[in-house]
DNA sequence: CGGGATCCTTTTTGATACTG
DNA sequence: CAGTATCAAAAAGGATCCCG
């Protein structure tokens, strides 16, 4: 009787499968996009900002900070004037790319079937 | 001057890259899990519920309905008593599996490096 | 068994304005 | 350029009870 499960108040992120780990990284809004745009090499803040048309500075910053914390990407401040900051994928970040591309591949399939009017009716 | 971009009030889901399409499908909490557990064949509601330990009925239902609407999976009511409902991947749903598996693969890598204490510090 | 209906809390996102 | 601060809105998620 000593250890008793609390039924309610489940732990923050309950599920224990191999999917969660990755989803917690790429799950945020715009995150896949950031990774996508870094796949070709380093990008600066303002480049990313225009790569990703509707993202706000705030959200972009937030996402970048998260990814940095998680060691997915590397932030390098170049001592130029005006200041510029370059973001690039870490080695670990590179390992996410196959997943990102698999996701993009699905996106392409969807777009194609929409055109051909096989319309998997996504909306 | 006829067509003028509204700068504010961005559309519901702004970003226009091939990633969005798929992320809108698999992005919900537990959604990857559901897909993951359906990859081996049809599952019933209660099976999924116990496949995915901490999910609530409500959320599970919500996700399943969404996926059904998006034609990712098929819901079949079996006229048994007590009633049972079987969910399975549609043909389109099967096309998501590679992405799901790529995501899971990343999850495995992460877990492995945690064990070996390469710790990519994900928390 | 397989949910639906409510209600409520947390988390996330965004708009806007400002700064070194 | 590369952010920060603040505020507000909205989704998303969860708890609980109920039902055929």
PDB file of C-alpha atoms (C1' of nucleotides) in Angstrom, chain B residues 28-30 58-59 63 83, chain D residues 11-16 20:
ATOM      1  CA  UNK B  28      -1.926  16.887 -32.289  1.00  0.00           C
ATOM      2  CA  UNK B  29      -1.083  15.342 -28.970  1.00  0.00           C
ATOM      3  CA  UNK B  30      -1.123  11.575 -29.173  1.00  0.00           C
ATOM      4  CA  UNK B  58     -12.086  12.593 -24.828  1.00  0.00           C
ATOM      5  CA  UNK B  59      -8.778  13.348 -26.427  1.00  0.00           C
ATOM      6  CA  UNK B  63      -7.992  12.704 -32.423  1.00  0.00           C
ATOM      7  CA  UNK B  83     -20.553  -2.758 -29.607  1.00  0.00           C
TER       8      UNK B  83
ATOM      9  C1'  DA D  11      -6.077  26.643 -29.094  1.00  0.00           C
ATOM     10  C1'  DA D  12      -5.288  22.568 -26.974  1.00  0.00           C
ATOM     11  C1'  DG D  13      -5.593  19.494 -23.439  1.00  0.00           C
ATOM     12  C1'  DG D  14      -7.668  17.437 -19.363  1.00  0.00           C
ATOM     13  C1'  DA D  15     -11.226  16.241 -15.466  1.00  0.00           C
ATOM     14  C1'  DT D  16     -15.527  14.687 -14.681  1.00  0.00           C
ATOM     15  C1'  DG D  20     -27.116   4.092 -25.188  1.00  0.00           C
TER      16       DG D  20
END
